Amino acid sequence: AQSVAQPEDQVKVAEGNPLTVKCTYSVSGNPYLFWYVQYPNRGLQFLLKYITGDNLVKGSYGFEAEFNKSQTSFHLKKPSALVSDSALYFCAVRVFTGGGNKLTFGTGTQLKVEL
Amino acid sequence: EAGVTQFPSHSVIEKGQTVTLRCDPISGHDNLYWYRRVMGKEIKFLLHFVKESKQDESGMPNNRFLAERTGGTYSTLKVQPAELEDSGVYFCASSQVLQRGRAEAFFGQGTRLTVV
């Protein structure tokens, strides 16, 4: 069975500082990894994905994530945080089984960027 | 292009009543998924349609939940009768059918269901 862990319920950073939201996964097989963000009163919005190739993937709003196979991690990063980045972030993994494409999500990390 | 649309955005019902949630996927997306997030927990998979066929319904909690996707377009998720533990946010998502599941899923804004 596949699983995703987001060890931090909340992350606080000052605006302008770099941010990291952690994600580790457990799968049997090659993972497809995703980050989604949920702003208040909005749906989940796709940020970026890792399928194959370069371990560093870039996504929307200046976010990037690095796939680390040996550490089974896919941490989300941004060099300089903005107050508008404050939201709930979800990491998810998919293992293609030929019949199903379901995502397994972590519990989410609330990011708060303060002035 | 319109995104995934869910209706209603909020629903408050009494225990024992019936509620039907609707999802309109992005046009042309054959994959349609239902997920649920119970307060503070992870988002959990409920089921997956490919066109009108149920591909995977392993996440459906019990037989009080019934999902349909007639004609392969919009989908409904009916809860009958609703119980208190059914409260949560129900998300619908859709995606294209690409090789080996590489396509990202696009989510709707969710339906917040409260059973009292």
Short mmCIF file of C-alpha atoms in Angstrom, two decimals:
data_model
loop_
_atom_site.label_atom_id
_atom_site.label_comp_id
_atom_site.label_asym_id
_atom_site.label_seq_id
_atom_site.Cartn_x
_atom_site.Cartn_y
_atom_site.Cartn_z
CA ALA A 1 0.00 0.00 0.00
CA GLN A 2 1.18 3.50 -0.72
CA SER A 3 1.31 6.29 1.85
CA VAL A 4 2.36 9.90 2.18
CA ALA A 5 3.58 11.68 5.29
CA GLN A 6 3.62 15.41 5.86
CA PRO A 7 5.29 15.62 9.26
CA GLU A 8 4.44 19.24 9.96
CA ASP A 9 0.87 20.36 10.53
CA GLN A 10 1.95 23.97 10.27
CA VAL A 11 4.94 25.87 8.92
CA LYS A 12 5.54 29.53 9.67
CA VAL A 13 8.02 31.68 7.78
CA ALA A 14 8.67 35.36 7.40
CA GLU A 15 7.96 36.99 4.07
CA GLY A 16 11.05 37.05 1.92
CA ASN A 17 12.58 34.00 3.60
CA PRO A 18 12.88 30.63 1.88
CA LEU A 19 10.24 28.05 2.70
CA THR A 20 10.19 24.27 2.74
CA VAL A 21 7.16 22.04 3.18
CA LYS A 22 8.18 18.46 3.77
CA CYS A 23 6.78 15.31 2.21
CA THR A 24 7.92 11.71 2.33
CA TYR A 25 6.28 8.77 0.63
CA SER A 26 6.17 5.02 0.68
CA VAL A 27 5.30 3.03 -2.43
CA SER A 28 6.17 -0.18 -4.15
CA GLY A 29 7.05 0.80 -7.68
CA ASN A 30 7.93 4.06 -9.33
CA PRO A 31 6.03 6.97 -7.85
CA TYR A 32 4.37 9.87 -9.54
CA LEU A 33 4.40 12.75 -7.07
CA PHE A 34 2.21 15.83 -6.89
CA TRP A 35 1.77 18.97 -4.86
CA TYR A 36 -1.57 20.71 -4.53
CA VAL A 37 -2.50 23.91 -2.73
CA GLN A 38 -5.83 24.93 -1.23
CA TYR A 39 -6.47 28.58 -0.62
CA PRO A 40 -9.28 29.53 1.79
CA ASN A 41 -12.73 28.72 0.39
CA ARG A 42 -11.21 27.40 -2.80
CA GLY A 43 -10.65 23.98 -4.31
CA LEU A 44 -7.39 22.12 -4.64
CA GLN A 45 -5.11 23.68 -7.19
CA PHE A 46 -2.35 21.75 -8.94
CA LEU A 47 1.14 23.14 -8.32
CA LEU A 48 3.62 20.70 -9.82
CA LYS A 49 4.38 17.05 -10.48
CA TYR A 50 7.28 14.66 -10.79
CA ILE A 51 6.88 11.87 -13.30
CA THR A 52 10.36 11.10 -14.52
CA GLY A 53 13.55 12.88 -15.56
CA ASP A 54 15.11 15.82 -13.76
CA ASN A 55 14.75 15.48 -10.00
CA LEU A 56 14.08 19.20 -9.59
CA VAL A 57 10.70 20.19 -10.92
CA LYS A 58 9.36 23.70 -11.21
CA GLY A 59 5.75 24.65 -10.87
CA SER A 60 3.35 27.52 -10.51
CA TYR A 61 3.92 30.70 -8.47
CA GLY A 62 7.68 30.13 -8.16
CA PHE A 63 7.40 26.84 -6.32
CA GLU A 64 9.69 23.90 -6.96
CA ALA A 65 10.16 20.46 -5.51
CA GLU A 66 13.01 18.02 -5.44
CA PHE A 67 12.50 14.30 -5.85
CA ASN A 68 14.95 12.31 -3.74
CA LYS A 69 14.61 8.62 -4.36
CA SER A 70 17.05 7.48 -1.68
CA GLN A 71 15.27 9.49 0.99
CA THR A 72 11.83 8.89 -0.52
CA SER A 73 11.11 12.59 -0.22
CA PHE A 74 9.51 15.25 -2.36
CA HIS A 75 9.84 18.50 -0.42
CA LEU A 76 8.20 21.65 -1.72
CA LYS A 77 10.34 24.78 -1.75
CA LYS A 78 10.27 28.43 -2.66
CA PRO A 79 13.27 30.77 -2.44
CA SER A 80 11.33 33.78 -1.20
CA ALA A 81 7.95 33.42 0.49
CA LEU A 82 5.05 35.80 0.00
CA VAL A 83 2.16 36.47 2.36
CA SER A 84 -0.12 35.36 -0.46
CA ASP A 85 1.48 31.89 -0.31
CA SER A 86 -0.32 31.28 2.97
CA ALA A 87 -2.53 28.27 2.32
CA LEU A 88 -2.94 24.54 2.93
CA TYR A 89 -0.54 22.36 0.98
CA PHE A 90 -1.04 18.71 0.13
CA CYS A 91 1.48 16.22 -1.15
CA ALA A 92 0.16 13.22 -3.08
CA VAL A 93 1.51 10.09 -4.72
CA ARG A 94 0.17 7.91 -7.46
CA VAL A 95 1.38 4.51 -8.56
CA PHE A 96 0.01 3.54 -11.89
CA THR A 97 -1.44 0.07 -11.57
CA GLY A 98 -2.85 -0.20 -15.02
CA GLY A 99 -6.40 0.06 -13.87
CA GLY A 100 -6.47 2.83 -11.34
CA ASN A 101 -5.02 6.30 -11.08
CA LYS A 102 -6.01 7.21 -7.58
CA LEU A 103 -3.97 9.66 -5.58
CA THR A 104 -2.93 9.03 -2.01
CA PHE A 105 -2.66 12.28 -0.07
CA GLY A 106 -0.87 13.42 3.03
CA THR A 107 -2.74 15.16 5.84
CA GLY A 108 -1.75 18.61 4.62
CA THR A 109 0.53 21.35 5.94
CA GLN A 110 -0.77 24.80 6.76
CA LEU A 111 1.72 27.38 5.58
CA LYS A 112 1.61 30.77 7.22
CA VAL A 113 3.78 33.53 5.82
CA GLU A 114 4.06 36.52 8.12
CA LEU A 115 5.18 40.07 7.49
CA GLU B 1 -12.07 26.76 -20.30
CA ALA B 2 -14.35 25.94 -17.39
CA GLY B 3 -12.86 24.00 -14.52
CA VAL B 4 -14.39 21.23 -12.47
CA THR B 5 -17.67 22.42 -11.01
CA GLN B 6 -19.32 21.02 -7.92
CA PHE B 7 -22.78 21.68 -6.58
CA PRO B 8 -23.81 22.52 -3.93
CA SER B 9 -20.89 24.24 -2.26
CA HIS B 10 -22.39 23.62 1.18
CA SER B 11 -25.07 21.29 2.46
CA VAL B 12 -26.41 20.87 5.97
CA ILE B 13 -28.73 17.93 6.46
CA GLU B 14 -30.12 15.93 9.35
CA LYS B 15 -29.03 12.43 10.14
CA GLY B 16 -31.10 9.98 8.14
CA GLN B 17 -31.76 12.32 5.25
CA THR B 18 -30.51 11.92 1.70
CA VAL B 19 -28.09 14.22 -0.07
CA THR B 20 -26.93 14.21 -3.67
CA LEU B 21 -23.73 15.90 -4.71
CA ARG B 22 -23.02 16.76 -8.32
CA CYS B 23 -19.80 17.14 -10.24
CA ASP B 24 -19.28 18.48 -13.74
CA PRO B 25 -15.79 17.58 -14.95
CA ILE B 26 -13.68 19.46 -17.44
CA SER B 27 -14.96 18.80 -20.92
CA GLY B 28 -13.10 15.96 -22.58
CA HIS B 29 -11.80 14.44 -19.35
CA ASP B 30 -12.72 10.79 -19.28
CA ASN B 31 -11.32 10.22 -15.79
CA LEU B 32 -13.50 11.39 -12.92
CA TYR B 33 -12.69 10.88 -9.25
CA TRP B 34 -14.42 11.46 -5.95
CA TYR B 35 -12.42 12.15 -2.79
CA ARG B 36 -13.36 13.11 0.74
CA ARG B 37 -11.61 15.00 3.50
CA VAL B 38 -12.84 14.56 7.01
CA MET B 39 -11.87 17.44 9.30
CA GLY B 40 -8.13 17.67 9.77
CA LYS B 41 -7.35 14.39 8.09
CA GLU B 42 -5.98 13.38 4.76
CA ILE B 43 -7.94 13.54 1.56
CA LYS B 44 -9.14 10.01 0.86
CA PHE B 45 -10.02 8.42 -2.42
CA LEU B 46 -13.59 7.21 -2.85
CA LEU B 47 -13.92 6.08 -6.46
CA HIS B 48 -12.81 6.50 -10.03
CA PHE B 49 -14.82 6.54 -13.25
CA VAL B 50 -13.47 6.14 -16.74
CA LYS B 51 -16.24 7.55 -18.86
CA GLU B 52 -19.37 5.93 -17.46
CA SER B 53 -17.66 2.87 -16.02
CA LYS B 54 -16.55 2.49 -12.43
CA GLN B 55 -12.85 1.70 -12.63
CA ASP B 56 -12.14 1.56 -8.92
CA GLU B 57 -14.59 1.96 -6.06
CA SER B 58 -12.38 0.54 -3.36
CA GLY B 59 -12.62 3.70 -1.27
CA MET B 60 -16.39 3.83 -0.94
CA PRO B 61 -17.08 3.55 2.79
CA ASN B 62 -20.28 1.48 2.64
CA ASN B 63 -23.42 0.86 0.66
CA ARG B 64 -25.01 4.10 1.80
CA PHE B 65 -22.88 5.78 -0.85
CA LEU B 66 -23.89 5.52 -4.50
CA ALA B 67 -22.04 7.17 -7.37
CA GLU B 68 -23.20 7.40 -10.94
CA ARG B 69 -21.91 8.90 -14.12
CA THR B 70 -24.58 8.46 -16.72
CA GLY B 71 -23.42 9.10 -20.26
CA GLY B 72 -19.88 9.67 -19.13
CA THR B 73 -20.37 13.36 -18.43
CA TYR B 74 -21.38 14.68 -15.03
CA SER B 75 -21.39 12.52 -11.93
CA THR B 76 -23.52 12.36 -8.82
CA LEU B 77 -22.70 11.02 -5.39
CA LYS B 78 -25.68 10.14 -3.24
CA VAL B 79 -25.53 9.48 0.46
CA GLN B 80 -28.60 7.69 1.78
CA PRO B 81 -29.23 7.72 4.68
CA ALA B 82 -26.63 10.19 5.90
CA GLU B 83 -24.84 9.59 9.18
CA LEU B 84 -22.88 12.00 11.36
CA GLU B 85 -19.54 10.53 10.29
CA ASP B 86 -20.28 11.38 6.67
CA SER B 87 -19.57 15.03 7.39
CA GLY B 88 -16.61 16.41 5.51
CA VAL B 89 -15.58 18.04 2.29
CA TYR B 90 -16.24 16.02 -0.85
CA PHE B 91 -13.98 16.79 -3.76
CA CYS B 92 -14.43 15.83 -7.36
CA ALA B 93 -11.53 15.76 -9.79
CA SER B 94 -11.07 15.00 -13.45
CA SER B 95 -8.15 14.26 -15.73
CA GLN B 96 -7.30 13.23 -19.22
CA VAL B 97 -6.40 9.67 -19.99
CA LEU B 98 -2.67 9.80 -20.69
CA GLN B 99 -0.10 7.07 -20.83
CA ARG B 100 0.45 5.37 -17.49
CA GLY B 101 -1.53 7.89 -15.50
CA ARG B 102 0.80 10.85 -15.99
CA ALA B 103 -1.93 13.44 -16.16
CA GLU B 104 -2.55 15.64 -13.17
CA ALA B 105 -6.04 15.74 -11.79
CA PHE B 106 -7.95 19.02 -11.65
CA PHE B 107 -10.13 19.47 -8.60
CA GLY B 108 -13.37 21.26 -7.97
CA GLN B 109 -13.93 23.58 -5.04
CA GLY B 110 -15.53 20.83 -3.01
CA THR B 111 -18.88 20.35 -1.31
CA ARG B 112 -18.85 20.83 2.44
CA LEU B 113 -21.36 18.37 3.88
CA THR B 114 -22.48 18.73 7.47
CA VAL B 115 -24.73 16.07 8.96
CA VAL B 116 -26.40 17.14 12.19
#
